[in-house]
């Protein structure tokens, strides 16, 4: 048999094997009908996409966020689509508010079956523009905002010997990305917490799933905070978060995440570029570190002058005029459409 024929047979066998594996996984996926899902950061972006997807599987929803006006818009949209949903204002960086959230949802539904820790914030800028408060804010939202609700619910889950914790981390929690250092630091911490928690709970009925998305089209660049050369930082990040091939449609991401939840997967890395980057980094971290450094120095904006008044101040994407130029609006068309679909405040 010739080499090309052997390669074709191997490729065909691999494809058939993958299809059989996917069919088997779906056959083993659990029915989520009637389960109560609490989603932090559920008022917009990926959190809202997940709420819609869980609702389509017959789940009862509880969503929380800090912005009550935004939260109410999300609740009304979900309810209008037929979802059973409650919306509760909560600052997940405050432990007392998280405890109150858990109590209110439990009183309303009688229990919580699935916790999705999704709340996050994105800060973009070079290390020269970052201050210690940026790290504190990122850790408060994306690490403590994961730990607080998890530890509040865990005793109940262990007593029932049942429950699932789904932590939305990031590819930035596996490979540190230049100009996103506070964000990636917090995501690394959340990833370590999630993976360690799964190990410790492996002999119980409580499942832990770590989700590591790459860039997604949610319109999040509107709410991201930019420092340093703010317009230049906003330009590269918003383009990456809007173009197909670089970013993933949030509805597609939500579908894959809910499927991972149904199958009890330990981890799901979303987007082909993110999967490739994570795998290469696991095998050759020195190589990827050097590549990231080179890419950052060649492709990303230089730090603003230390004398610049805006060097250490943050501005959200919606407040930057260059993102509203005709050229950028054309490039960001899919991102702008996503912002409207996913309730971004300043879409």
CSV table of C-alpha atoms in Angstrom, one decimal, residues 69-313:
chain,number,residue,atom,x,y,z
A,69,UNK,CA,-30.5,48.7,34.7
A,70,UNK,CA,-28.5,46.4,32.5
A,71,UNK,CA,-29.5,43.4,34.6
A,72,UNK,CA,-33.2,44.3,34.2
A,73,UNK,CA,-32.9,44.5,30.4
A,74,UNK,CA,-31.3,41.1,30.4
A,75,UNK,CA,-34.1,39.6,32.6
A,76,UNK,CA,-36.8,41.1,30.4
A,77,UNK,CA,-35.2,39.7,27.3
A,78,UNK,CA,-34.8,36.2,28.8
A,79,UNK,CA,-38.4,36.2,30.2
A,80,UNK,CA,-39.8,37.4,26.8
A,81,UNK,CA,-38.1,34.4,25.2
A,82,UNK,CA,-39.9,32.1,27.7
A,83,UNK,CA,-37.2,31.6,30.3
A,84,UNK,CA,-37.9,31.2,34.0
A,85,UNK,CA,-35.5,33.8,35.4
A,86,UNK,CA,-34.8,36.0,38.4
A,87,UNK,CA,-32.2,38.8,38.4
A,88,UNK,CA,-30.5,40.0,41.5
A,89,UNK,CA,-28.1,42.9,41.8
A,90,UNK,CA,-24.8,41.8,43.4
A,91,UNK,CA,-21.3,43.0,43.6
A,92,UNK,CA,-19.4,39.7,43.5
A,93,UNK,CA,-16.3,41.3,45.0
A,94,UNK,CA,-18.1,41.7,48.3
A,95,UNK,CA,-18.5,38.5,50.2
A,96,UNK,CA,-21.6,39.7,52.1
A,97,UNK,CA,-23.4,40.4,48.9
A,98,UNK,CA,-22.5,37.0,47.5
A,99,UNK,CA,-23.8,35.3,50.6
A,100,UNK,CA,-27.1,37.2,50.2
A,101,UNK,CA,-27.3,36.3,46.6
A,102,UNK,CA,-26.9,32.6,47.3
A,103,UNK,CA,-29.6,32.8,50.0
A,104,UNK,CA,-32.1,34.7,47.8
A,105,UNK,CA,-31.7,32.3,44.9
A,106,UNK,CA,-32.1,29.3,47.2
A,107,UNK,CA,-35.2,30.7,48.8
A,108,UNK,CA,-36.7,31.4,45.4
A,109,UNK,CA,-36.0,28.1,43.7
A,110,UNK,CA,-35.4,25.8,46.7
A,111,UNK,CA,-31.9,24.9,45.5
A,112,UNK,CA,-29.0,25.7,43.1
A,113,UNK,CA,-27.7,22.9,40.9
A,114,UNK,CA,-25.1,24.6,38.7
A,115,UNK,CA,-22.9,27.6,39.5
A,116,UNK,CA,-21.3,29.5,36.6
A,117,UNK,CA,-18.7,32.0,37.7
A,118,UNK,CA,-18.5,34.2,34.7
A,119,UNK,CA,-18.1,37.8,35.9
A,120,UNK,CA,-15.0,39.5,34.6
A,121,UNK,CA,-13.4,42.8,33.4
A,122,UNK,CA,-10.7,43.4,30.9
A,123,UNK,CA,-7.9,45.9,31.3
A,124,UNK,CA,-5.6,46.5,28.3
A,125,UNK,CA,-2.3,48.4,28.4
A,126,UNK,CA,1.5,48.0,28.8
A,127,UNK,CA,3.0,47.3,32.2
A,128,UNK,CA,4.4,50.9,32.3
A,129,UNK,CA,0.8,52.1,32.6
A,130,UNK,CA,-0.4,49.6,35.2
A,131,UNK,CA,-0.7,50.5,38.9
A,132,UNK,CA,-1.2,48.2,41.8
A,133,UNK,CA,-4.9,49.0,42.0
A,134,UNK,CA,-5.4,47.4,38.6
A,135,UNK,CA,-4.1,44.1,39.9
A,136,UNK,CA,-6.3,44.4,43.0
A,137,UNK,CA,-9.4,45.2,40.9
A,138,UNK,CA,-8.8,42.3,38.6
A,139,UNK,CA,-8.2,39.8,41.4
A,140,UNK,CA,-11.3,41.1,43.3
A,141,UNK,CA,-13.6,40.4,40.3
A,142,UNK,CA,-12.0,37.4,38.6
A,143,UNK,CA,-10.4,35.5,41.5
A,144,UNK,CA,-12.4,36.4,44.6
A,145,UNK,CA,-15.5,36.7,42.4
A,146,UNK,CA,-14.9,33.0,41.6
A,147,UNK,CA,-13.9,31.9,45.2
A,148,UNK,CA,-16.7,33.6,47.1
A,149,UNK,CA,-19.7,32.0,45.4
A,150,UNK,CA,-18.0,28.6,45.1
A,151,UNK,CA,-17.2,28.4,48.8
A,152,UNK,CA,-20.6,29.7,49.7
A,153,UNK,CA,-22.3,26.9,47.8
A,154,UNK,CA,-19.8,24.1,48.3
A,155,UNK,CA,-21.1,22.9,51.7
A,156,UNK,CA,-24.6,22.5,50.3
A,157,UNK,CA,-23.3,20.6,47.2
A,158,UNK,CA,-21.2,18.3,49.4
A,159,UNK,CA,-24.1,17.6,51.7
A,160,UNK,CA,-26.2,16.7,48.7
A,161,UNK,CA,-23.2,14.9,47.0
A,162,UNK,CA,-24.4,16.6,43.9
A,163,UNK,CA,-23.8,19.9,42.0
A,164,UNK,CA,-21.6,21.4,39.4
A,165,UNK,CA,-19.3,24.4,39.4
A,166,UNK,CA,-18.4,25.9,36.0
A,167,UNK,CA,-15.6,28.4,36.1
A,168,UNK,CA,-15.2,30.7,33.1
A,169,UNK,CA,-11.5,31.5,33.0
A,170,UNK,CA,-9.5,32.3,29.8
A,171,UNK,CA,-6.7,31.3,27.5
A,172,UNK,CA,-5.1,34.1,29.4
A,173,UNK,CA,-5.2,31.8,32.4
A,174,UNK,CA,-2.9,29.3,30.6
A,175,UNK,CA,-0.7,31.6,28.5
A,176,UNK,CA,0.1,35.2,29.7
A,177,UNK,CA,-0.6,37.7,27.0
A,178,UNK,CA,1.3,41.0,26.7
A,179,UNK,CA,-0.7,44.2,27.6
A,180,UNK,CA,-3.2,42.1,29.6
A,181,UNK,CA,-1.1,41.5,32.7
A,182,UNK,CA,-3.7,42.2,35.5
A,183,UNK,CA,-6.3,40.2,33.6
A,184,UNK,CA,-4.1,37.2,32.9
A,185,UNK,CA,-2.8,37.2,36.5
A,186,UNK,CA,-6.3,37.0,37.9
A,187,UNK,CA,-7.3,34.4,35.3
A,188,UNK,CA,-4.2,32.3,36.2
A,189,UNK,CA,-5.3,32.4,39.8
A,190,UNK,CA,-8.9,31.4,38.9
A,191,UNK,CA,-7.6,28.6,36.7
A,192,UNK,CA,-5.4,27.2,39.4
A,193,UNK,CA,-8.3,27.3,41.9
A,194,UNK,CA,-10.7,25.6,39.5
A,195,UNK,CA,-8.3,22.8,38.5
A,196,UNK,CA,-7.3,22.2,42.1
A,197,UNK,CA,-10.9,22.2,43.3
A,198,UNK,CA,-11.7,19.5,40.7
A,199,UNK,CA,-8.9,17.3,42.0
A,200,UNK,CA,-10.0,17.7,45.6
A,201,UNK,CA,-13.6,16.9,44.8
A,202,UNK,CA,-12.9,14.1,42.4
A,203,UNK,CA,-14.2,11.4,44.8
A,204,UNK,CA,-17.4,13.3,45.5
A,205,UNK,CA,-20.6,13.8,43.4
A,206,UNK,CA,-19.6,17.5,42.8
A,207,UNK,CA,-18.2,18.2,39.4
A,208,UNK,CA,-16.0,21.1,38.4
A,209,UNK,CA,-15.5,22.3,34.8
A,210,UNK,CA,-12.9,24.8,33.8
A,211,UNK,CA,-13.7,26.8,30.6
A,212,UNK,CA,-10.8,28.6,28.9
A,213,UNK,CA,-12.2,30.8,26.0
A,214,UNK,CA,-10.0,32.6,23.6
A,215,UNK,CA,-11.3,35.9,22.1
A,216,UNK,CA,-15.0,36.0,21.6
A,217,UNK,CA,-17.4,38.3,19.7
A,218,UNK,CA,-19.5,39.7,22.5
A,219,UNK,CA,-18.8,43.4,22.0
A,220,UNK,CA,-16.8,43.4,25.2
A,221,UNK,CA,-14.2,45.8,23.7
A,222,UNK,CA,-16.8,48.5,24.4
A,223,UNK,CA,-16.6,48.0,28.1
A,224,UNK,CA,-12.9,47.1,28.3
A,225,UNK,CA,-10.6,49.6,30.0
A,226,UNK,CA,-7.6,51.0,28.1
A,227,UNK,CA,-4.4,52.5,29.5
A,228,UNK,CA,-1.2,53.9,28.0
A,229,UNK,CA,-1.8,54.9,24.4
A,230,UNK,CA,-5.5,54.3,24.8
A,231,UNK,CA,-6.6,54.6,21.2
A,232,UNK,CA,-3.9,52.3,19.9
A,233,UNK,CA,-4.6,49.7,22.6
A,234,UNK,CA,-8.3,49.8,21.9
A,235,UNK,CA,-7.7,49.4,18.1
A,236,UNK,CA,-5.7,46.1,18.3
A,237,UNK,CA,-7.9,44.6,21.0
A,238,UNK,CA,-11.2,45.5,19.4
A,239,UNK,CA,-10.1,44.2,16.0
A,240,UNK,CA,-9.0,40.9,17.6
A,241,UNK,CA,-12.3,40.6,19.4
A,242,UNK,CA,-14.4,41.2,16.3
A,243,UNK,CA,-12.9,39.4,13.3
A,244,UNK,CA,-13.8,35.8,12.4
A,245,UNK,CA,-10.8,33.5,12.7
A,246,UNK,CA,-9.4,35.5,15.6
A,247,UNK,CA,-12.6,35.5,17.7
A,248,UNK,CA,-15.5,33.1,18.2
A,249,UNK,CA,-19.2,33.8,18.0
A,250,UNK,CA,-20.5,33.9,21.6
A,251,UNK,CA,-23.6,31.8,20.8
A,252,UNK,CA,-21.4,29.0,19.4
A,253,UNK,CA,-19.2,29.3,22.5
A,254,UNK,CA,-22.2,29.1,24.8
A,255,UNK,CA,-23.4,26.0,23.0
A,256,UNK,CA,-20.1,24.2,23.5
A,257,UNK,CA,-19.9,25.3,27.1
A,258,UNK,CA,-23.3,23.9,27.9
A,259,UNK,CA,-22.5,20.7,26.1
A,260,UNK,CA,-19.3,20.4,28.3
A,261,UNK,CA,-21.5,20.9,31.3
A,262,UNK,CA,-23.9,18.2,30.3
A,263,UNK,CA,-21.0,15.8,29.7
A,264,UNK,CA,-19.2,16.7,32.9
A,265,UNK,CA,-16.0,17.6,31.1
A,266,UNK,CA,-13.1,18.7,33.3
A,267,UNK,CA,-11.9,21.3,30.8
A,268,UNK,CA,-12.9,23.0,27.6
A,269,UNK,CA,-10.6,25.3,25.7
A,270,UNK,CA,-12.5,27.4,23.1
A,271,UNK,CA,-11.3,28.5,19.7
A,272,UNK,CA,-8.8,26.8,17.5
A,273,UNK,CA,-6.1,29.5,18.0
A,274,UNK,CA,-6.5,29.2,21.8
A,275,UNK,CA,-6.3,25.4,21.7
A,276,UNK,CA,-3.2,25.5,19.6
A,277,UNK,CA,-1.5,28.1,21.8
A,278,UNK,CA,-2.3,26.2,25.0
A,279,UNK,CA,-0.9,22.9,23.6
A,280,UNK,CA,2.3,24.5,22.3
A,281,UNK,CA,2.8,26.4,25.5
A,282,UNK,CA,2.4,23.2,27.5
A,283,UNK,CA,5.1,21.5,25.4
A,284,UNK,CA,7.4,24.5,25.0
A,285,UNK,CA,6.8,27.3,27.4
A,286,UNK,CA,10.1,29.0,26.7
A,287,UNK,CA,9.3,29.1,23.0
A,288,UNK,CA,5.8,30.6,23.5
A,289,UNK,CA,7.2,33.1,26.0
A,290,UNK,CA,9.8,34.3,23.5
A,291,UNK,CA,7.2,34.4,20.7
A,292,UNK,CA,4.8,36.4,22.9
A,293,UNK,CA,7.5,38.8,23.8
A,294,UNK,CA,8.5,39.3,20.2
A,295,UNK,CA,4.9,39.7,19.0
A,296,UNK,CA,4.3,42.2,21.8
A,297,UNK,CA,7.4,44.3,20.9
A,298,UNK,CA,6.6,44.2,17.1
A,299,UNK,CA,2.8,44.4,16.9
A,300,UNK,CA,1.5,46.1,20.1
A,301,UNK,CA,1.6,49.8,20.8
A,302,UNK,CA,4.6,51.3,22.6
A,303,UNK,CA,4.1,52.6,26.1
A,304,UNK,CA,2.8,56.2,26.3
A,305,UNK,CA,5.3,58.8,27.5
A,306,UNK,CA,5.5,58.8,31.4
A,307,UNK,CA,4.7,62.5,31.2
A,308,UNK,CA,1.4,61.8,29.4
A,309,UNK,CA,-1.5,62.8,31.5
A,310,UNK,CA,-3.5,59.7,30.4
A,311,UNK,CA,-0.7,57.2,30.8
A,312,UNK,CA,-2.1,55.7,34.0
A,313,UNK,CA,-5.7,56.6,33.6
